[in-house]
Amino acid sequence: MAEPVVIIGGGISGLSVAYRLQEHSIPFQLYEAGSSFGGNIQTYQKGDSLFDLGPDAFLKTKPAAAALCREVGLGDQLISPPARGRRVYVGKNRQLIPFPQGLSLGVPVRPRALFSTPLLSWRGKLRACLEPLVPRRSGGEESIAQFFRRRLGVEMATVLTTPLLSGVYAGDAETLSVDACFPQFVEMEQKHGSLLSALSGGKKGLRLLRHLLTARPKAQESPFLSLRRGLGQLVDELVHRLPSEKLHLSTKVKGIKREGDSFLIDVDGTSLRAQQVVLALPPWSAARLLSDSFPEAALALSGIRGRPTATVHFSFPREKLPRDLDGSGFIVPPGEGNILAATFVSSKWDGRALQDEALIRCFVGGARVDISSKTDQEIVEIAESELQHWLGRGGAPSWTHVFRYEKGTPQPELGHLAKLDIVEKSLAECPGLHLLGSGYRSVGIPDCIAQAERVAAMILDTESNASQ
């Protein structure tokens, strides 16, 4: 390969591609417009407290992230929430009520667990358990809310399932596409005819009915992993393993043009040529770079929006809190409050605060409250008011910290997959241009890493074929 691979974007996706290329001695240069690597993965130290500003965990069931942690020597740093930090609450009618056990992403794996929860009426519980009788979808794309109302009933969907799932994106369940966000559920319905059947190992008929009536919830286990010193540890380790002369911070790429069989990249006014370009960027940033040479793809990408969000961290003296923080936090369904959720950081993860301090994080914005024109102080006031609403009025916090995600998480709304088809068809005419990250077909850190590894493998294949 005559020119190095150009990687644009220094989040977990771009760093993971760089790490794989470095592993196979493929030359590259990585450019990040911001002042630090990691994108939304940032771990922050304030006094004796340690916390993640963005995501604080990843799913165990998707192996790519844990595998990469182990590969770079962080295997002994992987942690799960302790037993006291595994319970999740749901805010309803000014009370925090335990989220029922026996649910997987808000879908009943062991429906008997629903029988005792006060979160649903008996009508709502019965309707959820009748899910196996609901016909398969015969029409087109559905929103998350439409899909789960149809399958589980209005009450189950509204109170438990859609707040949990749409909260991943800080989005609106009425506009987020279930086909784009959670295709596994669509596949379950089409393959098994029922989510409950699929999640019970394919049981049907009388065997499924017996399972619904008798299966007891197992001891609650957390589906999440993190790192002892926060997810920033993974970012730091990847950066440490990459040559510093190949990593460029505060360096803005201004445009990409196709020229012959290669690409011409404008990096802060300097032209670089490359045969392989990796765009590890959110859709709106990729659209800006592609607008000149790939207008059709750029137009489709510009239609994918984000919703501004913020995380507000509070440190409270434990003795001044009106209740014990005996779980990982709580979610707030639409109509119940002005925040999306809160995390009891010091209960969810060991070693994140002093013993006499309680560290709490609130999620503000997204589809719930437009924070784009609000000051940091106004955001703090919203979050603090909500904590008093749900936890009771206690003492003043020792300190607060606000982290704003100005564009927010990309929203895979209805029509998202059609937009991606347009983008991929347009870029397929130009081999060597790769688009990846959380705004496309990836959800969360493990998916971004897995996608990055697939892109790196494609580049390695191209290099191997070129050398033969």
Tab-separated table of C-alpha atoms in Angstrom:
chain	number	residue	atom	x	y	z
A	1	MET	CA	0.000	0.000	0.000
A	2	ALA	CA	1.625	3.219	-1.189
A	3	GLU	CA	-0.064	5.564	1.223
A	4	PRO	CA	-0.985	5.029	4.873
A	5	VAL	CA	-4.577	4.360	5.812
A	6	VAL	CA	-6.216	7.591	6.978
A	7	ILE	CA	-8.480	7.172	10.012
A	8	ILE	CA	-10.720	10.135	10.796
A	9	GLY	CA	-12.099	10.071	14.324
A	10	GLY	CA	-10.390	9.051	17.557
A	11	GLY	CA	-13.259	7.448	19.443
A	12	ILE	CA	-13.348	3.764	20.327
A	13	SER	CA	-14.137	2.819	16.707
A	14	GLY	CA	-11.195	4.683	15.171
A	15	LEU	CA	-8.773	3.574	17.887
A	16	SER	CA	-9.825	-0.057	17.486
A	17	VAL	CA	-9.167	0.057	13.725
A	18	ALA	CA	-5.769	1.659	14.372
A	19	TYR	CA	-4.890	-0.981	16.953
A	20	ARG	CA	-5.621	-3.831	14.518
A	21	LEU	CA	-3.686	-2.178	11.698
A	22	GLN	CA	-0.707	-1.543	13.980
A	23	GLU	CA	-0.832	-5.183	15.034
A	24	HIS	CA	-0.238	-6.189	11.384
A	25	SER	CA	2.270	-3.409	10.609
A	26	ILE	CA	-0.094	-1.577	8.249
A	27	PRO	CA	0.845	2.146	8.136
A	28	PHE	CA	-1.866	4.588	9.207
A	29	GLN	CA	-2.452	8.117	10.413
A	30	LEU	CA	-5.321	8.937	12.778
A	31	TYR	CA	-6.818	12.431	13.023
A	32	GLU	CA	-9.087	13.611	15.844
A	33	ALA	CA	-10.628	17.089	15.792
A	34	GLY	CA	-11.068	17.192	19.571
A	35	SER	CA	-8.513	17.677	22.289
A	36	SER	CA	-8.708	14.100	23.616
A	37	PHE	CA	-9.252	10.571	22.369
A	38	GLY	CA	-12.172	8.353	23.268
A	39	GLY	CA	-15.118	10.380	21.980
A	40	ASN	CA	-17.963	10.017	24.454
A	41	ILE	CA	-15.952	7.528	26.550
A	42	GLN	CA	-14.384	9.795	29.156
A	43	THR	CA	-13.446	8.969	32.750
A	44	TYR	CA	-13.079	11.912	35.111
A	45	GLN	CA	-11.410	12.283	38.498
A	46	LYS	CA	-12.776	14.924	40.886
A	47	GLY	CA	-11.167	14.852	44.294
A	48	ASP	CA	-11.515	11.310	45.594
A	49	SER	CA	-14.370	10.464	43.208
A	50	LEU	CA	-13.992	8.690	39.875
A	51	PHE	CA	-16.762	8.530	37.299
A	52	ASP	CA	-17.522	8.044	33.612
A	53	LEU	CA	-18.970	11.064	31.862
A	54	GLY	CA	-20.480	9.003	29.039
A	55	PRO	CA	-21.148	5.247	29.015
A	56	ASP	CA	-20.048	3.481	32.193
A	57	ALA	CA	-20.413	-0.162	31.115
A	58	PHE	CA	-20.878	-2.570	28.229
A	59	LEU	CA	-22.872	-5.768	27.775
A	60	LYS	CA	-21.330	-9.109	28.706
A	61	THR	CA	-23.373	-10.877	26.061
A	62	LYS	CA	-21.529	-9.076	23.257
A	63	PRO	CA	-17.951	-10.352	23.616
A	64	ALA	CA	-15.889	-7.928	21.529
A	65	ALA	CA	-15.308	-5.296	24.234
A	66	ALA	CA	-14.342	-7.710	27.017
A	67	ALA	CA	-12.112	-9.613	24.582
A	68	LEU	CA	-10.268	-6.438	23.601
A	69	CYS	CA	-9.832	-5.472	27.264
A	70	ARG	CA	-8.234	-8.839	27.979
A	71	GLU	CA	-6.075	-8.644	24.873
A	72	VAL	CA	-4.522	-5.322	25.909
A	73	GLY	CA	-3.821	-6.502	29.448
A	74	LEU	CA	-6.912	-5.213	31.246
A	75	GLY	CA	-8.513	-8.567	31.970
A	76	ASP	CA	-7.841	-8.272	35.695
A	77	GLN	CA	-9.491	-4.834	35.661
A	78	LEU	CA	-12.890	-6.058	34.435
A	79	ILE	CA	-15.568	-5.699	37.106
A	80	SER	CA	-19.300	-6.287	37.543
A	81	PRO	CA	-21.623	-4.410	39.891
A	82	PRO	CA	-21.582	-5.905	43.411
A	83	ALA	CA	-24.745	-7.625	44.675
A	84	ARG	CA	-25.965	-4.452	46.399
A	85	GLY	CA	-25.691	-2.532	43.125
A	86	ARG	CA	-27.696	-4.784	40.815
A	87	ARG	CA	-31.264	-3.811	41.630
A	88	VAL	CA	-32.886	-1.344	39.251
A	89	TYR	CA	-35.915	0.766	40.164
A	90	VAL	CA	-38.708	2.278	38.107
A	91	GLY	CA	-40.141	5.653	39.039
A	92	LYS	CA	-43.934	5.617	39.220
A	93	ASN	CA	-46.363	7.809	41.140
A	94	ARG	CA	-43.535	9.418	43.144
A	95	GLN	CA	-42.231	6.033	44.288
A	96	LEU	CA	-39.205	3.959	43.300
A	97	ILE	CA	-40.434	0.403	42.677
A	98	PRO	CA	-38.036	-2.503	41.959
A	99	PHE	CA	-37.840	-3.508	38.313
A	100	PRO	CA	-39.183	-7.081	38.077
A	101	GLN	CA	-36.654	-9.886	37.837
A	102	GLY	CA	-36.961	-12.361	35.007
A	103	LEU	CA	-36.960	-9.756	32.229
A	104	SER	CA	-34.422	-9.496	29.416
A	105	LEU	CA	-34.231	-5.968	27.996
A	106	GLY	CA	-37.751	-5.436	29.289
A	107	VAL	CA	-39.198	-8.642	27.800
A	108	PRO	CA	-40.421	-11.374	30.189
A	109	VAL	CA	-38.050	-14.348	30.095
A	110	ARG	CA	-39.807	-15.746	33.177
A	111	PRO	CA	-43.230	-14.060	33.176
A	112	ARG	CA	-44.078	-15.370	36.641
A	113	ALA	CA	-41.868	-12.576	37.941
A	114	LEU	CA	-44.500	-10.109	36.745
A	115	PHE	CA	-47.197	-11.563	38.997
A	116	SER	CA	-46.028	-9.788	42.160
A	117	THR	CA	-44.947	-6.407	40.781
A	118	PRO	CA	-47.138	-3.387	41.649
A	119	LEU	CA	-45.911	-1.669	38.482
A	120	LEU	CA	-48.613	-3.338	36.376
A	121	SER	CA	-52.292	-4.047	36.841
A	122	TRP	CA	-53.504	-7.633	36.585
A	123	ARG	CA	-54.925	-6.778	33.183
A	124	GLY	CA	-51.494	-5.533	32.075
A	125	LYS	CA	-49.748	-8.639	33.455
A	126	LEU	CA	-52.184	-10.992	31.723
A	127	ARG	CA	-51.894	-9.127	28.430
A	128	ALA	CA	-48.082	-9.400	28.516
A	129	CYS	CA	-48.303	-13.159	29.115
A	130	LEU	CA	-50.616	-13.531	26.102
A	131	GLU	CA	-47.799	-12.383	23.818
A	132	PRO	CA	-47.398	-15.857	22.206
A	133	LEU	CA	-50.903	-15.501	20.738
A	134	VAL	CA	-50.075	-12.280	18.880
A	135	PRO	CA	-49.632	-12.833	15.099
A	136	ARG	CA	-46.359	-12.042	13.369
A	137	ARG	CA	-46.004	-8.642	11.802
A	138	SER	CA	-47.149	-8.594	8.221
A	139	GLY	CA	-46.531	-4.939	7.389
A	140	GLY	CA	-43.471	-2.732	7.218
A	141	GLU	CA	-41.178	-1.016	9.705
A	142	GLU	CA	-42.390	-0.218	13.216
A	143	SER	CA	-41.231	2.047	15.985
A	144	ILE	CA	-40.081	0.565	19.303
A	145	ALA	CA	-43.353	1.696	20.884
A	146	GLN	CA	-45.526	0.245	18.117
A	147	PHE	CA	-43.741	-3.104	18.162
A	148	PHE	CA	-43.915	-3.666	21.912
A	149	ARG	CA	-47.425	-2.313	22.347
A	150	ARG	CA	-48.525	-4.818	19.729
A	151	ARG	CA	-46.660	-7.728	21.249
A	152	LEU	CA	-46.805	-7.048	25.012
A	153	GLY	CA	-49.722	-4.672	25.376
A	154	VAL	CA	-49.902	-0.963	26.077
A	155	GLU	CA	-49.267	-1.123	29.826
A	156	MET	CA	-46.208	-3.397	29.803
A	157	ALA	CA	-44.707	-1.505	26.871
A	158	THR	CA	-45.322	1.944	28.369
A	159	VAL	CA	-44.225	1.293	31.946
A	160	LEU	CA	-41.313	-1.131	31.535
A	161	THR	CA	-40.128	-2.106	28.083
A	162	THR	CA	-39.993	1.051	25.983
A	163	PRO	CA	-38.487	3.359	28.674
A	164	LEU	CA	-35.665	0.856	29.129
A	165	LEU	CA	-34.984	0.342	25.419
A	166	SER	CA	-35.453	3.905	24.165
A	167	GLY	CA	-33.300	5.085	27.077
A	168	VAL	CA	-30.287	3.489	25.379
A	169	TYR	CA	-30.586	6.266	22.796
A	170	ALA	CA	-32.115	8.946	25.050
A	171	GLY	CA	-34.743	8.933	22.334
A	172	ASP	CA	-38.455	8.793	21.671
A	173	ALA	CA	-39.853	5.257	21.489
A	174	GLU	CA	-42.555	6.526	19.112
A	175	THR	CA	-39.996	7.518	16.457
A	176	LEU	CA	-37.047	5.146	17.050
A	177	SER	CA	-37.107	2.207	14.625
A	178	VAL	CA	-37.200	-1.212	16.306
A	179	ASP	CA	-35.826	-2.702	13.066
A	180	ALA	CA	-32.734	-0.492	13.301
A	181	CYS	CA	-32.301	-0.353	17.084
A	182	PHE	CA	-33.183	-3.890	18.161
A	183	PRO	CA	-33.308	-6.137	15.092
A	184	GLN	CA	-32.912	-9.202	17.320
A	185	PHE	CA	-36.497	-8.802	18.540
A	186	VAL	CA	-37.828	-8.494	14.995
A	187	GLU	CA	-35.899	-11.653	14.081
A	188	MET	CA	-37.288	-13.485	17.141
A	189	GLU	CA	-40.825	-12.650	16.107
A	190	GLN	CA	-40.326	-13.751	12.517
A	191	LYS	CA	-38.459	-16.954	13.389
A	192	HIS	CA	-40.398	-18.138	16.448
A	193	GLY	CA	-43.660	-16.230	16.151
A	194	SER	CA	-43.232	-15.019	19.731
A	195	LEU	CA	-40.635	-13.234	21.843
A	196	LEU	CA	-41.519	-15.334	24.895
A	197	SER	CA	-41.142	-18.519	22.875
A	198	ALA	CA	-37.752	-17.396	21.536
A	199	LEU	CA	-36.492	-16.373	24.981
A	200	SER	CA	-37.635	-19.658	26.531
A	201	GLY	CA	-35.513	-21.690	24.149
A	202	GLY	CA	-38.131	-22.141	21.453
A	203	LYS	CA	-40.824	-23.700	23.663
A	204	LYS	CA	-44.308	-23.726	22.159
A	205	GLY	CA	-47.820	-24.859	23.033
A	206	LEU	CA	-48.303	-26.586	26.374
A	207	ARG	CA	-44.558	-26.566	27.112
A	208	LEU	CA	-44.486	-22.786	26.743
A	209	LEU	CA	-47.649	-22.392	28.868
A	210	ARG	CA	-46.099	-24.511	31.623
A	211	HIS	CA	-42.964	-22.372	31.452
A	212	LEU	CA	-44.979	-19.146	31.722
A	213	LEU	CA	-46.827	-20.392	34.794
A	214	THR	CA	-44.037	-22.166	36.677
A	215	ALA	CA	-40.599	-20.792	35.714
A	216	ARG	CA	-39.151	-18.897	38.661
A	217	PRO	CA	-36.818	-15.924	38.253
A	218	LYS	CA	-33.189	-16.811	38.793
A	219	ALA	CA	-30.925	-14.869	41.101
A	220	GLN	CA	-30.399	-11.489	39.512
A	221	GLU	CA	-27.104	-11.123	37.681
A	222	SER	CA	-25.852	-7.960	36.116
A	223	PRO	CA	-25.502	-8.066	32.330
A	224	PHE	CA	-22.848	-5.340	32.487
A	225	LEU	CA	-19.071	-5.093	32.762
A	226	SER	CA	-16.858	-2.091	33.341
A	227	LEU	CA	-13.226	-1.415	34.259
A	228	ARG	CA	-11.963	-0.766	37.759
A	229	ARG	CA	-10.758	2.756	36.906
A	230	GLY	CA	-13.553	3.523	34.436
A	231	LEU	CA	-13.929	2.836	30.725
A	232	GLY	CA	-11.325	5.493	30.006
A	233	GLN	CA	-8.798	2.802	30.942
A	234	LEU	CA	-9.443	1.048	27.635
A	235	VAL	CA	-9.010	4.265	25.663
A	236	ASP	CA	-5.790	5.079	27.517
A	237	GLU	CA	-4.384	1.599	26.945
A	238	LEU	CA	-5.124	1.659	23.209
A	239	VAL	CA	-3.507	5.089	22.862
A	240	HIS	CA	-0.496	3.884	24.850
A	241	ARG	CA	-0.025	0.945	22.468
A	242	LEU	CA	-0.131	3.116	19.326
A	243	PRO	CA	2.830	5.183	18.051
A	244	SER	CA	2.357	8.795	19.137
A	245	GLU	CA	3.588	10.113	15.780
A	246	LYS	CA	0.592	8.443	14.106
A	247	LEU	CA	-1.989	10.028	16.413
A	248	HIS	CA	-3.041	13.645	15.868
A	249	LEU	CA	-5.290	15.580	18.260
A	250	SER	CA	-6.954	18.945	17.556
A	251	THR	CA	-6.573	18.259	13.840
A	252	LYS	CA	-9.600	18.886	11.681
A	253	VAL	CA	-10.247	17.085	8.407
A	254	LYS	CA	-12.110	19.509	6.147
A	255	GLY	CA	-13.020	17.388	3.140
A	256	ILE	CA	-12.604	14.198	1.133
A	257	LYS	CA	-12.543	13.962	-2.656
A	258	ARG	CA	-12.298	10.977	-4.935
A	259	GLU	CA	-9.402	11.373	-7.381
A	260	GLY	CA	-8.680	8.466	-9.686
A	261	ASP	CA	-8.278	5.280	-7.675
A	262	SER	CA	-7.482	7.074	-4.421
A	263	PHE	CA	-8.802	9.800	-2.127
A	264	LEU	CA	-7.573	13.336	-1.565
A	265	ILE	CA	-8.045	14.439	2.052
A	266	ASP	CA	-7.838	18.041	3.247
A	267	VAL	CA	-6.273	17.975	6.734
A	268	ASP	CA	-6.171	21.495	8.149
A	269	GLY	CA	-5.367	22.884	4.682
A	270	THR	CA	-2.813	20.201	3.796
A	271	SER	CA	-3.682	17.641	1.093
A	272	LEU	CA	-3.035	13.963	1.806
A	273	ARG	CA	-3.567	11.055	-0.564
A	274	ALA	CA	-4.817	7.643	0.580
A	275	GLN	CA	-6.258	4.517	-0.971
A	276	GLN	CA	-8.050	3.522	2.234
A	277	VAL	CA	-10.014	5.990	4.380
A	278	VAL	CA	-11.880	5.133	7.582
A	279	LEU	CA	-14.608	7.537	8.691
A	280	ALA	CA	-15.164	6.742	12.376
A	281	LEU	CA	-17.504	9.673	12.854
A	282	PRO	CA	-21.125	10.407	13.756
A	283	PRO	CA	-23.411	10.723	10.714
A	284	TRP	CA	-23.587	14.533	10.685
A	285	SER	CA	-19.784	14.841	10.696
A	286	ALA	CA	-19.428	12.232	7.945
A	287	ALA	CA	-22.073	14.071	5.881
A	288	ARG	CA	-20.009	17.272	6.000
A	289	LEU	CA	-16.892	15.520	4.691
A	290	LEU	CA	-18.703	13.612	1.951
A	291	SER	CA	-20.864	16.457	0.632
A	292	ASP	CA	-18.642	17.392	-2.345
A	293	SER	CA	-17.881	13.978	-3.849
A	294	PHE	CA	-20.728	11.889	-2.447
A	295	PRO	CA	-23.771	14.201	-2.300
A	296	GLU	CA	-26.349	11.392	-2.254
A	297	ALA	CA	-24.690	9.673	0.719
A	298	ALA	CA	-24.183	13.009	2.468
A	299	LEU	CA	-27.858	13.924	2.068
A	300	ALA	CA	-28.968	10.604	3.591
A	301	LEU	CA	-26.507	10.942	6.482
A	302	SER	CA	-27.572	14.503	7.220
A	303	GLY	CA	-31.077	13.140	7.843
A	304	ILE	CA	-29.842	11.230	10.901
A	305	ARG	CA	-30.119	13.561	13.861
A	306	GLY	CA	-28.935	13.561	17.430
A	307	ARG	CA	-30.623	14.708	20.622
A	308	PRO	CA	-28.519	16.840	23.011
A	309	THR	CA	-27.990	15.154	26.372
A	310	ALA	CA	-26.134	15.853	29.580
A	311	THR	CA	-24.981	13.852	32.570
A	312	VAL	CA	-24.991	15.614	35.928
A	313	HIS	CA	-22.949	14.095	38.743
A	314	PHE	CA	-23.675	14.901	42.382
A	315	SER	CA	-21.610	14.007	45.410
A	316	PHE	CA	-23.608	13.914	48.667
A	317	PRO	CA	-22.512	13.161	52.210
A	318	ARG	CA	-24.156	9.769	52.832
A	319	GLU	CA	-25.498	10.829	56.211
A	320	LYS	CA	-27.523	13.598	54.550
A	321	LEU	CA	-29.338	11.338	52.095
A	322	PRO	CA	-32.913	10.492	53.126
A	323	ARG	CA	-32.624	6.883	51.876
A	324	ASP	CA	-30.055	4.171	51.253
A	325	LEU	CA	-28.850	3.794	47.676
A	326	ASP	CA	-29.290	0.018	47.510
A	327	GLY	CA	-29.212	-0.507	43.749
A	328	SER	CA	-27.691	0.664	40.489
A	329	GLY	CA	-30.267	3.405	39.984
A	330	PHE	CA	-33.675	4.024	38.463
A	331	ILE	CA	-35.384	4.745	35.146
A	332	VAL	CA	-38.137	7.321	34.741
A	333	PRO	CA	-40.882	6.489	32.199
A	334	PRO	CA	-42.296	9.330	30.082
A	335	GLY	CA	-44.832	11.378	32.006
A	336	GLU	CA	-43.303	10.516	35.382
A	337	GLY	CA	-40.484	13.074	35.510
A	338	ASN	CA	-38.028	15.364	33.727
A	339	ILE	CA	-34.953	13.136	33.736
A	340	LEU	CA	-34.440	9.909	31.803
A	341	ALA	CA	-32.723	7.956	34.549
A	342	ALA	CA	-30.261	8.155	37.427
A	343	THR	CA	-27.329	5.945	38.391
A	344	PHE	CA	-26.201	5.325	41.968
A	345	VAL	CA	-22.551	5.314	40.900
A	346	SER	CA	-21.037	4.604	44.320
A	347	SER	CA	-23.348	1.590	44.774
A	348	LYS	CA	-23.069	0.294	41.211
A	349	TRP	CA	-19.252	0.277	41.114
A	350	ASP	CA	-16.853	-0.328	43.990
A	351	GLY	CA	-14.079	2.163	44.644
A	352	ARG	CA	-15.623	5.158	42.881
A	353	ALA	CA	-16.111	7.364	45.970
A	354	LEU	CA	-15.106	7.574	49.619
A	355	GLN	CA	-17.112	5.433	52.040
A	356	ASP	CA	-18.947	8.436	53.499
A	357	GLU	CA	-19.825	9.953	50.108
A	358	ALA	CA	-22.652	8.953	47.728
A	359	LEU	CA	-22.086	9.592	44.023
A	360	ILE	CA	-25.185	9.912	41.809
A	361	ARG	CA	-25.476	10.576	38.084
A	362	CYS	CA	-28.597	11.979	36.370
A	363	PHE	CA	-29.342	11.784	32.645
A	364	VAL	CA	-31.005	14.946	31.351
A	365	GLY	CA	-32.192	15.893	27.868
A	366	GLY	CA	-32.738	13.605	24.928
A	367	ALA	CA	-36.395	13.251	23.997
A	368	ARG	CA	-37.512	14.275	27.495
A	369	VAL	CA	-36.281	17.884	27.815
A	370	ASP	CA	-34.692	20.128	25.191
A	371	ILE	CA	-31.470	21.290	26.845
A	372	SER	CA	-29.899	22.943	23.794
A	373	SER	CA	-30.610	26.459	25.086
A	374	LYS	CA	-30.279	25.731	28.806
A	375	THR	CA	-27.292	26.747	30.908
A	376	ASP	CA	-25.347	24.246	32.987
A	377	GLN	CA	-26.927	25.701	36.124
A	378	GLU	CA	-30.424	25.190	34.723
A	379	ILE	CA	-29.568	21.583	33.915
A	380	VAL	CA	-28.262	21.068	37.467
A	381	GLU	CA	-31.489	22.519	38.863
A	382	ILE	CA	-33.612	20.109	36.784
A	383	ALA	CA	-31.556	17.126	37.961
A	384	GLU	CA	-31.437	18.191	41.619
A	385	SER	CA	-35.184	18.816	41.703
A	386	GLU	CA	-35.795	15.332	40.297
A	387	LEU	CA	-33.522	13.695	42.863
A	388	GLN	CA	-35.454	15.411	45.653
A	389	HIS	CA	-38.678	14.224	44.022
A	390	TRP	CA	-37.594	10.558	43.930
A	391	LEU	CA	-35.190	10.230	46.857
A	392	GLY	CA	-36.584	12.822	49.242
A	393	ARG	CA	-35.188	16.137	50.351
A	394	GLY	CA	-31.747	15.819	51.904
A	395	GLY	CA	-28.698	17.976	52.350
A	396	ALA	CA	-27.001	20.025	49.648
A	397	PRO	CA	-24.480	18.237	47.403
A	398	SER	CA	-20.780	18.638	48.149
A	399	TRP	CA	-20.231	19.365	44.459
A	400	THR	CA	-21.796	18.917	41.012
A	401	HIS	CA	-20.316	18.246	37.590
A	402	VAL	CA	-22.040	18.669	34.208
A	403	PHE	CA	-20.953	16.928	31.002
A	404	ARG	CA	-22.797	17.962	27.843
A	405	TYR	CA	-23.044	15.819	24.737
A	406	GLU	CA	-23.945	18.656	22.392
A	407	LYS	CA	-25.163	16.604	19.438
A	408	GLY	CA	-26.171	13.627	21.514
A	409	THR	CA	-26.585	10.021	20.486
A	410	PRO	CA	-27.500	9.446	16.816
A	411	GLN	CA	-31.188	8.516	16.542
A	412	PRO	CA	-31.995	5.431	14.397
A	413	GLU	CA	-35.514	6.633	13.696
A	414	LEU	CA	-38.104	5.254	11.291
A	415	GLY	CA	-36.509	5.172	7.853
A	416	HIS	CA	-32.980	4.763	9.260
A	417	LEU	CA	-32.226	1.501	7.467
A	418	ALA	CA	-33.406	2.960	4.153
A	419	LYS	CA	-30.991	5.875	4.655
A	420	LEU	CA	-28.131	3.442	5.330
A	421	ASP	CA	-28.972	1.468	2.187
A	422	ILE	CA	-28.609	4.688	0.162
A	423	VAL	CA	-25.291	5.484	1.840
A	424	GLU	CA	-23.856	2.009	1.391
A	425	LYS	CA	-24.945	1.820	-2.254
A	426	SER	CA	-23.304	5.182	-2.945
A	427	LEU	CA	-20.041	4.326	-1.189
A	428	ALA	CA	-19.886	0.835	-2.740
A	429	GLU	CA	-18.914	2.514	-6.001
A	430	CYS	CA	-15.736	3.753	-4.289
A	431	PRO	CA	-13.847	0.839	-2.713
A	432	GLY	CA	-11.590	1.907	0.111
A	433	LEU	CA	-13.962	4.279	1.911
A	434	HIS	CA	-15.229	2.797	5.189
A	435	LEU	CA	-17.923	4.234	7.444
A	436	LEU	CA	-18.382	3.006	11.013
A	437	GLY	CA	-19.456	4.028	14.483
A	438	SER	CA	-22.493	4.152	16.724
A	439	GLY	CA	-24.752	6.037	14.311
A	440	TYR	CA	-25.033	3.327	11.696
A	441	ARG	CA	-25.577	-0.374	12.356
A	442	SER	CA	-23.783	-0.455	15.695
A	443	VAL	CA	-25.273	-0.113	19.172
A	444	GLY	CA	-22.892	0.360	22.082
A	445	ILE	CA	-19.200	-0.211	22.658
A	446	PRO	CA	-18.975	-3.956	21.808
A	447	ASP	CA	-20.724	-3.441	18.466
A	448	CYS	CA	-18.435	-0.526	17.578
A	449	ILE	CA	-15.349	-2.614	18.370
A	450	ALA	CA	-16.660	-5.607	16.403
A	451	GLN	CA	-17.442	-3.383	13.423
A	452	ALA	CA	-13.975	-1.787	13.640
A	453	GLU	CA	-12.382	-5.220	13.568
A	454	ARG	CA	-14.365	-6.137	10.440
A	455	VAL	CA	-13.216	-2.935	8.726
A	456	ALA	CA	-9.595	-3.612	9.708
A	457	ALA	CA	-9.905	-7.152	8.304
A	458	MET	CA	-11.184	-5.744	4.987
A	459	ILE	CA	-8.211	-3.381	4.799
A	460	LEU	CA	-5.811	-6.232	5.585
A	461	ASP	CA	-7.354	-8.330	2.820
A	462	THR	CA	-6.929	-5.459	0.365
A	463	GLU	CA	-3.288	-5.047	1.376
A	464	SER	CA	-2.680	-8.778	1.086
A	465	ASN	CA	-4.221	-8.936	-2.382
A	466	ALA	CA	-2.259	-5.872	-3.523
A	467	SER	CA	1.038	-7.456	-2.491
A	468	GLN	CA	0.433	-10.686	-4.407
